[in-house]
Short mmCIF file of C-alpha atoms and ligand atoms in Angstrom, two decimals:
data_model
loop_
_atom_site.label_atom_id
_atom_site.label_comp_id
_atom_site.label_asym_id
_atom_site.label_seq_id
_atom_site.Cartn_x
_atom_site.Cartn_y
_atom_site.Cartn_z
CA MET A 1 194.09 75.47 19.58
CA ALA A 2 197.53 74.15 19.96
CA GLN A 3 198.13 70.59 18.72
CA ALA A 4 197.65 68.20 21.81
CA LEU A 5 200.55 65.94 22.77
CA PRO A 6 200.18 62.30 21.85
CA ILE A 7 198.28 60.39 24.64
CA ARG A 8 201.44 58.58 25.93
CA ALA A 9 203.36 61.99 26.21
CA LEU A 10 200.46 63.38 28.18
CA ALA A 11 200.44 60.25 30.42
CA ALA A 12 204.20 60.62 31.02
CA ARG A 13 203.62 64.12 32.07
CA VAL A 14 200.79 63.21 34.38
CA LEU A 15 202.97 60.59 36.05
CA LEU A 16 205.71 63.07 36.50
CA SER A 17 203.36 65.45 38.29
CA VAL A 18 202.18 62.70 40.53
CA GLU A 19 205.84 61.88 41.37
CA ASN A 20 206.22 65.58 42.21
CA GLY A 21 203.33 65.42 44.67
CA GLN A 22 200.10 66.14 42.82
CA SER A 23 197.24 63.65 42.95
CA LEU A 24 195.66 62.20 39.93
CA ASN A 25 192.54 64.04 40.90
CA GLN A 26 194.55 67.23 40.45
CA CYS A 27 196.66 66.67 37.45
CA LEU A 28 194.66 64.30 35.24
CA PRO A 29 191.65 66.54 34.46
CA PRO A 30 193.65 69.26 32.72
CA ALA A 31 195.45 66.64 30.62
CA LEU A 32 192.15 64.90 29.79
CA ASN A 33 190.67 68.27 28.73
CA GLN A 34 193.34 68.52 25.95
CA LEU A 35 191.92 65.37 24.26
CA ALA A 36 188.73 64.56 22.29
CA PRO A 37 186.08 62.84 24.60
CA GLU A 38 186.66 59.49 22.79
CA GLN A 39 190.45 59.47 23.63
CA ARG A 40 190.04 60.41 27.36
CA PRO A 41 189.33 56.82 28.66
CA GLN A 42 192.66 55.69 27.14
CA LEU A 43 194.64 58.35 28.78
CA GLN A 44 192.91 57.60 32.14
CA ALA A 45 193.62 53.85 31.87
CA LEU A 46 197.26 54.58 31.02
CA CYS A 47 197.62 56.91 34.05
CA TYR A 48 195.73 54.74 36.60
CA GLY A 49 197.50 51.58 35.34
CA SER A 50 201.01 53.08 35.35
CA CYS A 51 200.48 54.27 38.91
CA ARG A 52 199.04 50.91 39.95
CA TRP A 53 202.02 48.97 38.66
CA PHE A 54 204.60 51.95 39.11
CA HIS A 55 206.81 50.25 41.53
CA ARG A 56 207.03 47.02 39.54
CA LEU A 57 207.60 48.81 36.26
CA ASP A 58 210.11 51.21 37.82
CA GLY A 59 212.09 48.13 39.21
CA GLU A 60 212.21 46.73 35.59
CA LEU A 61 213.25 49.98 34.11
CA HIS A 62 216.10 50.46 36.62
CA HIS A 63 217.21 46.90 35.69
CA ARG A 64 217.26 47.78 32.05
CA LEU A 65 218.96 51.18 32.21
CA ASN A 66 222.74 51.45 32.62
CA LYS A 67 222.41 54.84 34.40
CA PRO A 68 219.52 56.94 35.33
CA LEU A 69 218.36 59.70 32.98
CA ARG A 70 219.33 63.32 33.79
CA LYS A 71 216.72 65.04 35.92
CA SER A 72 215.70 67.29 33.12
CA ASP A 73 214.83 64.20 30.94
CA ARG A 74 212.82 62.52 33.76
CA VAL A 75 209.68 62.72 31.76
CA VAL A 76 211.16 60.26 29.34
CA HIS A 77 211.68 57.81 32.23
CA HIS A 78 207.99 58.05 32.84
CA LEU A 79 207.20 57.69 29.18
CA MET A 80 209.01 54.28 29.21
CA LEU A 81 207.11 53.30 32.38
CA VAL A 82 203.96 54.07 30.47
CA ALA A 83 205.10 51.90 27.45
CA LEU A 84 206.17 49.05 29.97
CA PHE A 85 202.80 49.14 31.47
CA GLN A 86 201.32 48.70 27.94
CA LEU A 87 203.62 45.83 27.13
CA ARG A 88 203.00 44.00 30.43
CA PHE A 89 199.44 44.76 31.20
CA SER A 90 197.57 45.61 28.06
CA GLU A 91 196.52 44.01 24.78
CA GLN A 92 198.01 46.76 22.79
CA ALA A 93 200.12 45.49 19.84
CA THR A 94 203.80 45.70 20.57
CA TYR A 95 204.75 47.44 17.31
CA ALA A 96 202.23 50.17 18.04
CA VAL A 97 203.61 50.66 21.66
CA LEU A 98 207.15 50.95 20.30
CA ASN A 99 206.41 53.26 17.45
CA GLU A 100 204.08 55.57 19.28
CA THR A 101 206.29 55.85 22.28
CA VAL A 102 209.22 56.87 20.10
CA GLU A 103 206.92 59.44 18.47
CA ALA A 104 205.87 60.69 21.92
CA CYS A 105 209.48 61.00 22.85
CA ARG A 106 209.90 63.29 19.90
CA ALA A 107 206.76 65.20 20.80
CA LEU A 108 208.23 65.79 24.29
CA SER A 109 211.11 67.53 22.49
CA LYS A 110 213.60 64.79 23.58
CA PRO A 111 214.69 63.54 20.05
CA HIS A 112 218.17 62.75 21.51
CA LEU A 113 216.53 59.94 23.56
CA THR A 114 214.46 58.17 20.89
CA GLY A 115 217.38 55.66 20.35
CA LEU A 116 217.49 54.79 24.06
CA VAL A 117 213.66 54.46 24.27
CA ASN A 118 213.56 52.24 21.17
CA GLY A 119 216.49 49.96 22.57
CA VAL A 120 215.00 49.67 26.02
CA LEU A 121 211.47 48.75 24.81
CA ARG A 122 212.76 46.20 22.24
CA ALA A 123 214.90 44.57 24.84
CA ALA A 124 211.78 44.47 27.13
CA GLU A 125 209.66 42.96 24.39
CA ARG A 126 212.34 40.44 23.43
CA GLU A 127 213.25 39.37 26.97
CA GLY A 128 209.98 39.52 28.68
CA ALA A 129 209.32 40.67 32.27
CA PRO A 130 212.37 39.96 34.62
CA GLU A 131 212.05 38.21 38.04
CA LEU A 132 212.86 41.06 40.41
CA GLU A 133 213.89 40.43 44.01
CA ALA A 134 213.18 43.92 45.47
CA ILE A 135 210.04 43.90 47.75
CA SER A 136 208.63 47.04 46.14
CA SER A 137 208.86 45.38 42.64
CA ARG A 138 207.46 42.07 43.77
CA PHE A 139 204.32 43.66 45.36
CA SER A 140 204.29 46.96 43.37
CA HIS A 141 204.04 48.96 46.53
CA PRO A 142 206.60 51.24 48.31
CA ASP A 143 208.85 49.26 50.68
CA TRP A 144 207.60 50.97 53.78
CA MET A 145 203.99 50.19 52.97
CA VAL A 146 204.66 46.52 52.50
CA GLU A 147 206.64 46.42 55.75
CA LYS A 148 204.06 48.31 57.73
CA LEU A 149 201.26 46.02 56.37
CA ARG A 150 203.33 42.90 57.18
CA HIS A 151 203.88 44.16 60.61
CA ASN A 152 200.23 45.20 61.18
CA TRP A 153 198.53 42.24 59.49
CA PRO A 154 200.88 39.22 59.65
CA ASP A 155 198.24 36.80 58.23
CA ASP A 156 196.69 39.18 55.73
CA TRP A 157 199.32 41.49 54.31
CA GLN A 158 199.75 39.66 51.03
CA ALA A 159 196.04 39.49 50.47
CA ILE A 160 195.77 43.17 51.20
CA LEU A 161 198.56 44.03 48.65
CA ALA A 162 197.06 41.77 46.02
CA ALA A 163 193.71 43.39 46.54
CA ASN A 164 195.33 46.75 46.24
CA ASN A 165 196.63 45.96 42.81
CA LEU A 166 193.13 45.15 41.41
CA GLN A 167 190.57 47.47 39.94
CA ALA A 168 187.73 48.18 42.37
CA PRO A 169 184.19 47.44 41.25
CA MET A 170 181.80 50.23 40.63
CA THR A 171 179.26 50.43 43.39
CA LEU A 172 176.05 52.46 43.73
CA ARG A 173 173.96 53.61 46.56
CA VAL A 174 170.32 53.71 45.67
CA ASN A 175 168.56 56.84 46.86
CA ALA A 176 166.04 55.26 49.17
CA LEU A 177 163.92 58.31 49.03
CA ARG A 178 163.29 57.66 45.47
CA PHE A 179 163.60 53.84 44.67
CA ASP A 180 163.94 50.60 46.57
CA ARG A 181 166.94 48.56 45.54
CA ASP A 182 165.01 45.72 43.76
CA GLN A 183 163.16 48.43 41.63
CA TYR A 184 166.46 49.86 40.59
CA LEU A 185 168.11 46.53 39.94
CA LYS A 186 165.21 45.94 37.59
CA LEU A 187 165.87 49.32 35.89
CA LEU A 188 169.50 48.37 35.45
CA ASP A 189 168.50 45.00 34.04
CA GLU A 190 166.31 46.71 31.48
CA ALA A 191 169.13 49.12 30.55
CA GLY A 192 171.31 45.99 29.87
CA ILE A 193 173.66 46.69 32.91
CA GLY A 194 174.58 43.59 34.88
CA ALA A 195 174.43 44.19 38.60
CA LYS A 196 173.79 42.60 42.00
CA ALA A 197 172.83 43.75 45.41
CA THR A 198 175.61 44.33 47.80
CA ARG A 199 175.96 42.00 50.68
CA PHE A 200 176.33 44.40 53.70
CA ALA A 201 175.12 47.84 52.66
CA ARG A 202 171.21 47.92 52.55
CA HIS A 203 170.95 50.23 49.53
CA GLY A 204 174.01 49.14 47.63
CA ILE A 205 174.32 47.64 44.21
CA GLN A 206 177.52 46.44 42.54
CA LEU A 207 177.88 46.59 38.80
CA GLU A 208 179.45 43.80 36.90
CA GLN A 209 181.32 46.33 34.83
CA PRO A 210 181.92 49.99 35.31
CA VAL A 211 179.79 52.16 33.21
CA PRO A 212 179.69 56.05 32.56
CA VAL A 213 177.20 57.54 35.09
CA ASP A 214 175.16 58.94 32.21
CA ARG A 215 174.21 55.39 31.32
CA LEU A 216 172.63 54.72 34.75
CA PRO A 217 168.96 55.14 34.68
CA TRP A 218 167.65 58.45 36.31
CA PHE A 219 171.22 59.38 37.47
CA ASP A 220 170.87 63.11 36.77
CA ASP A 221 167.48 63.02 38.65
CA GLY A 222 169.23 61.66 41.84
CA ALA A 223 168.24 57.93 41.69
CA VAL A 224 171.69 56.71 42.68
CA SER A 225 175.19 57.80 43.68
CA VAL A 226 178.46 56.12 43.05
CA GLN A 227 179.69 55.05 46.60
CA ASP A 228 181.72 52.04 47.82
CA GLU A 229 179.79 49.55 49.89
CA ALA A 230 182.02 49.98 53.02
CA ALA A 231 181.52 53.80 52.86
CA GLN A 232 177.77 53.19 52.84
CA LEU A 233 177.85 51.34 56.11
CA CYS A 234 178.19 54.60 58.06
CA THR A 235 174.35 55.33 58.04
CA GLN A 236 173.63 51.81 59.59
CA LEU A 237 175.94 52.73 62.38
CA LEU A 238 174.64 56.20 63.12
CA ASP A 239 171.12 54.98 64.23
CA LEU A 240 169.54 58.09 62.66
CA GLN A 241 166.08 59.21 63.92
CA ALA A 242 163.77 62.03 62.64
CA GLY A 243 164.31 65.29 64.60
CA GLN A 244 167.94 64.76 65.26
CA ARG A 245 170.60 67.33 64.55
CA VAL A 246 173.45 65.69 62.68
CA LEU A 247 176.95 66.90 62.01
CA ASP A 248 179.15 65.52 59.21
CA ALA A 249 182.49 66.96 60.30
CA CYS A 250 184.73 66.20 57.39
CA ALA A 251 182.13 66.14 54.68
CA ALA A 252 183.67 66.79 51.20
CA PRO A 253 182.87 65.59 48.61
CA GLY A 254 179.60 64.64 50.40
CA GLY A 255 179.10 61.06 49.75
CA LYS A 256 178.23 60.36 53.29
CA THR A 257 176.33 63.63 53.87
CA CYS A 258 173.89 62.62 51.11
CA ALA A 259 173.69 59.01 52.38
CA ILE A 260 172.65 60.39 55.83
CA LEU A 261 170.01 62.59 54.29
CA GLU A 262 168.73 59.71 52.16
CA ALA A 263 168.72 57.30 55.15
CA CYS A 264 166.37 59.27 57.38
CA ASN A 265 163.49 61.45 56.37
CA GLY A 266 162.85 64.38 58.77
CA LEU A 267 166.22 64.94 60.42
CA ALA A 268 166.10 68.43 61.99
CA GLU A 269 169.31 69.55 60.37
CA VAL A 270 172.45 68.18 58.80
CA VAL A 271 175.46 70.46 59.15
CA ALA A 272 178.36 69.48 56.71
CA ILE A 273 181.75 70.93 57.43
CA ASP A 274 184.98 70.76 55.34
CA GLU A 275 188.12 72.77 55.65
CA SER A 276 188.79 72.55 51.91
CA ALA A 277 187.42 75.58 49.96
CA GLU A 278 188.12 73.58 46.90
CA ARG A 279 186.33 70.37 47.91
CA LEU A 280 183.30 71.97 49.73
CA PRO A 281 181.43 72.96 46.45
CA ARG A 282 181.38 69.17 45.52
CA VAL A 283 179.17 68.65 48.50
CA GLN A 284 176.64 71.25 47.18
CA GLU A 285 176.79 69.68 43.62
CA ASN A 286 175.88 66.26 45.12
CA LEU A 287 173.14 67.74 47.30
CA ASP A 288 171.66 69.54 44.30
CA ARG A 289 171.66 66.47 42.07
CA LEU A 290 169.85 64.41 44.82
CA ASP A 291 167.67 67.46 45.75
CA LEU A 292 168.70 67.34 49.35
CA HIS A 293 169.51 70.10 51.83
CA ALA A 294 172.32 70.57 54.25
CA THR A 295 173.95 73.53 55.96
CA LEU A 296 177.53 73.92 54.58
CA THR A 297 180.36 75.52 56.41
CA GLU A 298 183.95 75.92 55.32
CA ALA A 299 185.96 75.67 58.61
CA ASP A 300 188.45 73.49 60.48
CA ALA A 301 185.98 71.32 62.43
CA ALA A 302 188.44 71.09 65.33
CA ASP A 303 188.36 74.91 65.77
CA THR A 304 184.81 74.94 67.07
CA ALA A 305 185.21 78.52 68.29
CA SER A 306 185.27 79.55 64.63
CA TRP A 307 182.06 77.99 63.55
CA TRP A 308 179.90 76.33 66.25
CA ASN A 309 176.76 78.17 67.41
CA GLY A 310 176.60 76.39 70.88
CA GLU A 311 173.78 73.89 69.91
CA ARG A 312 175.02 70.37 70.46
CA PHE A 313 174.67 67.55 67.89
CA ASP A 314 172.78 64.23 68.49
CA ARG A 315 174.79 62.43 65.94
CA ILE A 316 178.30 63.14 64.64
CA LEU A 317 179.97 61.36 61.70
CA LEU A 318 183.77 61.96 61.90
CA ASP A 319 185.25 60.73 58.70
CA VAL A 320 188.66 61.94 59.38
CA PRO A 321 191.48 62.60 56.91
CA CYS A 322 193.71 59.55 56.69
CA SER A 323 196.34 57.72 54.80
CA ALA A 324 193.61 56.38 52.42
CA THR A 325 195.38 52.95 52.38
CA GLY A 326 192.10 51.25 52.22
CA VAL A 327 191.12 52.75 48.87
CA ILE A 328 194.43 52.20 46.97
CA ARG A 329 192.72 50.23 44.28
CA ARG A 330 190.61 53.29 43.45
CA HIS A 331 193.51 55.75 44.04
CA PRO A 332 196.61 53.99 42.94
CA ASP A 333 198.49 57.37 43.16
CA ILE A 334 198.46 56.91 46.93
CA LYS A 335 201.30 54.55 46.52
CA LEU A 336 203.42 57.31 45.23
CA LEU A 337 202.00 60.17 47.21
CA ARG A 338 201.97 58.85 50.79
CA ARG A 339 204.95 58.83 52.98
CA GLU A 340 205.67 56.83 56.09
CA SER A 341 206.30 59.97 57.91
CA ASP A 342 202.76 61.10 57.17
CA ILE A 343 201.12 58.59 59.52
CA VAL A 344 202.07 60.07 63.00
CA PRO A 345 201.00 63.63 62.11
CA LEU A 346 197.82 62.13 60.66
CA ALA A 347 197.07 60.23 63.87
CA GLY A 348 197.62 63.51 65.82
CA ILE A 349 195.06 65.32 63.62
CA GLN A 350 192.59 62.47 63.99
CA LEU A 351 192.70 62.35 67.76
CA GLY A 352 192.48 66.04 67.92
CA LEU A 353 189.34 66.03 65.70
CA LEU A 354 187.90 63.33 67.95
CA GLN A 355 188.46 65.21 71.12
CA ALA A 356 186.99 68.38 69.70
CA MET A 357 183.93 66.62 68.31
CA TRP A 358 183.22 64.91 71.60
CA GLU A 359 182.90 68.32 73.26
CA ILE A 360 179.92 69.25 70.94
CA LEU A 361 178.15 65.99 71.14
CA GLN A 362 174.84 65.95 72.93
CA PRO A 363 174.69 63.95 76.14
CA GLY A 364 172.99 60.68 74.99
CA GLY A 365 174.30 61.25 71.52
CA ARG A 366 176.44 59.04 69.26
CA LEU A 367 179.64 59.68 67.32
CA VAL A 368 180.77 57.40 64.49
CA TYR A 369 184.43 57.50 63.77
CA ALA A 370 185.51 56.48 60.32
CA THR A 371 188.62 56.12 58.10
CA CYS A 372 189.45 54.50 54.79
CA SER A 373 192.86 53.29 56.16
CA VAL A 374 194.06 49.87 57.06
CA PHE A 375 196.66 51.08 59.59
CA PRO A 376 195.60 50.39 63.21
CA GLN A 377 197.64 53.60 64.17
CA GLU A 378 194.80 55.52 62.53
CA ASN A 379 191.97 53.26 63.54
CA HIS A 380 191.39 51.18 66.68
CA ARG A 381 194.47 52.66 68.43
CA ILE A 382 193.09 56.15 68.03
CA ILE A 383 189.94 55.00 69.78
CA GLN A 384 192.05 53.25 72.47
CA ARG A 385 193.97 56.43 73.04
CA PHE A 386 190.81 58.42 73.24
CA LEU A 387 189.07 56.20 75.63
CA LYS A 388 192.08 56.37 77.96
CA GLN A 389 191.59 60.12 78.18
CA GLN A 390 187.73 60.17 78.08
CA ASP A 391 186.62 57.71 80.70
CA THR A 392 183.04 58.83 80.28
CA ALA A 393 182.83 57.75 76.66
CA THR A 394 181.03 54.43 76.11
CA LEU A 395 182.29 52.30 73.27
CA VAL A 396 179.36 50.62 71.46
CA PRO A 397 180.30 47.08 70.23
CA ILE A 398 179.49 46.80 66.52
CA SER A 399 178.01 43.43 65.89
CA ALA A 400 178.01 42.89 62.20
CA ASP A 401 178.52 40.27 59.65
CA TRP A 402 181.25 42.44 57.89
CA GLY A 403 184.76 43.24 58.74
CA ARG A 404 186.63 42.02 61.92
CA ASP A 405 186.28 43.02 65.58
CA MET A 406 189.29 44.97 66.75
CA THR A 407 187.81 45.37 70.33
CA THR A 408 187.84 49.15 69.80
CA GLY A 409 186.15 49.24 66.41
CA ARG A 410 185.64 47.15 63.32
CA GLN A 411 188.03 46.85 60.46
CA LEU A 412 187.20 45.98 56.83
CA LEU A 413 190.12 44.96 54.65
CA PRO A 414 189.83 45.51 50.86
CA ASP A 415 187.97 42.62 49.47
CA PRO A 416 188.92 41.69 45.95
CA ASP A 417 185.22 41.11 44.92
CA SER A 418 183.54 43.92 46.72
CA HIS A 419 184.11 46.69 49.31
CA ASP A 420 187.28 48.87 50.11
CA GLY A 421 189.22 48.83 53.29
CA PHE A 422 187.47 50.89 56.01
CA PHE A 423 187.36 51.31 59.74
CA TYR A 424 184.38 52.31 61.98
CA ALA A 425 184.09 52.70 65.75
CA VAL A 426 180.87 53.96 67.62
CA LEU A 427 180.96 56.00 70.75
CA GLU A 428 178.17 57.26 72.96
CA LYS A 429 178.10 60.07 75.51
CA PRO A 430 176.40 59.22 78.78
CA ARG A 431 173.24 61.32 79.56
CA THR A 432 174.81 62.23 83.02
C1 LIG B 501 187.95 61.16 54.01
S1 LIG B 501 187.56 62.68 53.33
C2 LIG B 501 185.90 62.85 53.66
C3 LIG B 501 185.04 62.13 52.68
C4 LIG B 501 183.48 62.40 52.93
N1 LIG B 501 183.14 62.15 54.21
C5 LIG B 501 182.65 61.55 52.03
O1 LIG B 501 182.15 60.52 52.32
O2 LIG B 501 182.42 61.95 50.87
C6 LIG B 501 188.20 63.89 54.56
C7 LIG B 501 187.90 65.18 54.36
O3 LIG B 501 188.26 65.92 55.53
C8 LIG B 501 188.60 67.32 55.29
N2 LIG B 501 189.35 67.83 56.36
C9 LIG B 501 190.56 67.58 56.72
N3 LIG B 501 190.81 68.15 57.89
C10 LIG B 501 189.78 68.80 58.30
C11 LIG B 501 189.44 69.55 59.39
N4 LIG B 501 190.33 69.80 60.43
N5 LIG B 501 188.21 70.14 59.49
C12 LIG B 501 187.18 69.87 58.49
N6 LIG B 501 187.60 69.18 57.45
C13 LIG B 501 188.72 68.63 57.44
C14 LIG B 501 189.33 67.22 53.98
O4 LIG B 501 189.29 68.32 53.17
C15 LIG B 501 188.56 66.06 53.22
O5 LIG B 501 187.58 66.50 52.34
#
């Protein structure tokens, strides 16, 4: 096997791939596979941390460089960002960061830049972090996102940005078919894992510290799944009853499909659809581990002619593709990947999916619309637009002790101590 690159060099390459449009979920696993298992958490932490603080670190690097590096040397720019991340946000000894970053520069076949790297990092260490004026550096988010959040949430935007820059807690959903929550909390306690019940989700448990899933009691046997508290709330809104036919229209990787099956024994059928051939197998993996069953179909849910057999659904969960701006703390690469110009086309897809799903909902049935976005354009405004077109649809008010009432739905903003940002709306079709 060829000698693996040093960890920092791998991290720089991953960051470059993210800048070029790949998600961490796509480009990190192949890099992790080049390392021994005990080194993988370090690479993961470097990549997530450097994305989380990318805009701040990039601001500092621009301030320190007289001129940008040539395009062909761009990976060295990212290598310096990784080193700055370590200098500013980790406990790593400075001399190790400097020496090993210079080594990584050589390993990336850029020996002509070792002097520059060394000089920039020494100055960074000597001078400390500069005060930067630019909005993107101050909040470590792209300008457009800061501006949009400021416009959408005049009283909350700074809290949202601050929450986005934190690491999210690890939250579990106890499989109610196997354990009740108190029993499982006891098992965690016996295993020496600190945890507490979530406030809003009935089967949720939040861990004090993230742990590898293989340390969780009975994980392989389907006792629990990893799922944010806000995502778990979907089952409480669906009002599931035995005998119902349920559609999960955008299902992969299947977190909510499994939550639905665990929440109600005796559903007639759960159909899980996703258009991504790459992601759909993840639904099956999750079902298998939990010993649950659903009918899986790879299709564009909106193109009902291609997959629907004509039998209407009593319940539909529509967890639409969205900007994912409510889950930035779990996916900090979103700051680099998402563009402002993505939002209008996404809103078009969301409304189109909602219109198509409405057609296949049983009269008297219920549809829950969900996103992990904090932009009203993808959330309560989609519901407003839909209700204008569909005057027979009934909006069911969500009375809950979580989130805030947006009239046409309920919005959760990311909470530094618990759940992600999420949006839910509940619609019912009259029986006619
Ligand atoms: C927010 S994710 C769903 C997360 C999932 N509900 C869960 O809880 O694990 C959105 C999913 O929608 C899928 N998707 C996007 N457009 C779709 C379409 N037109 N039809 C079906 N699935 C679609 C994407 O592949 C993605 O897996």
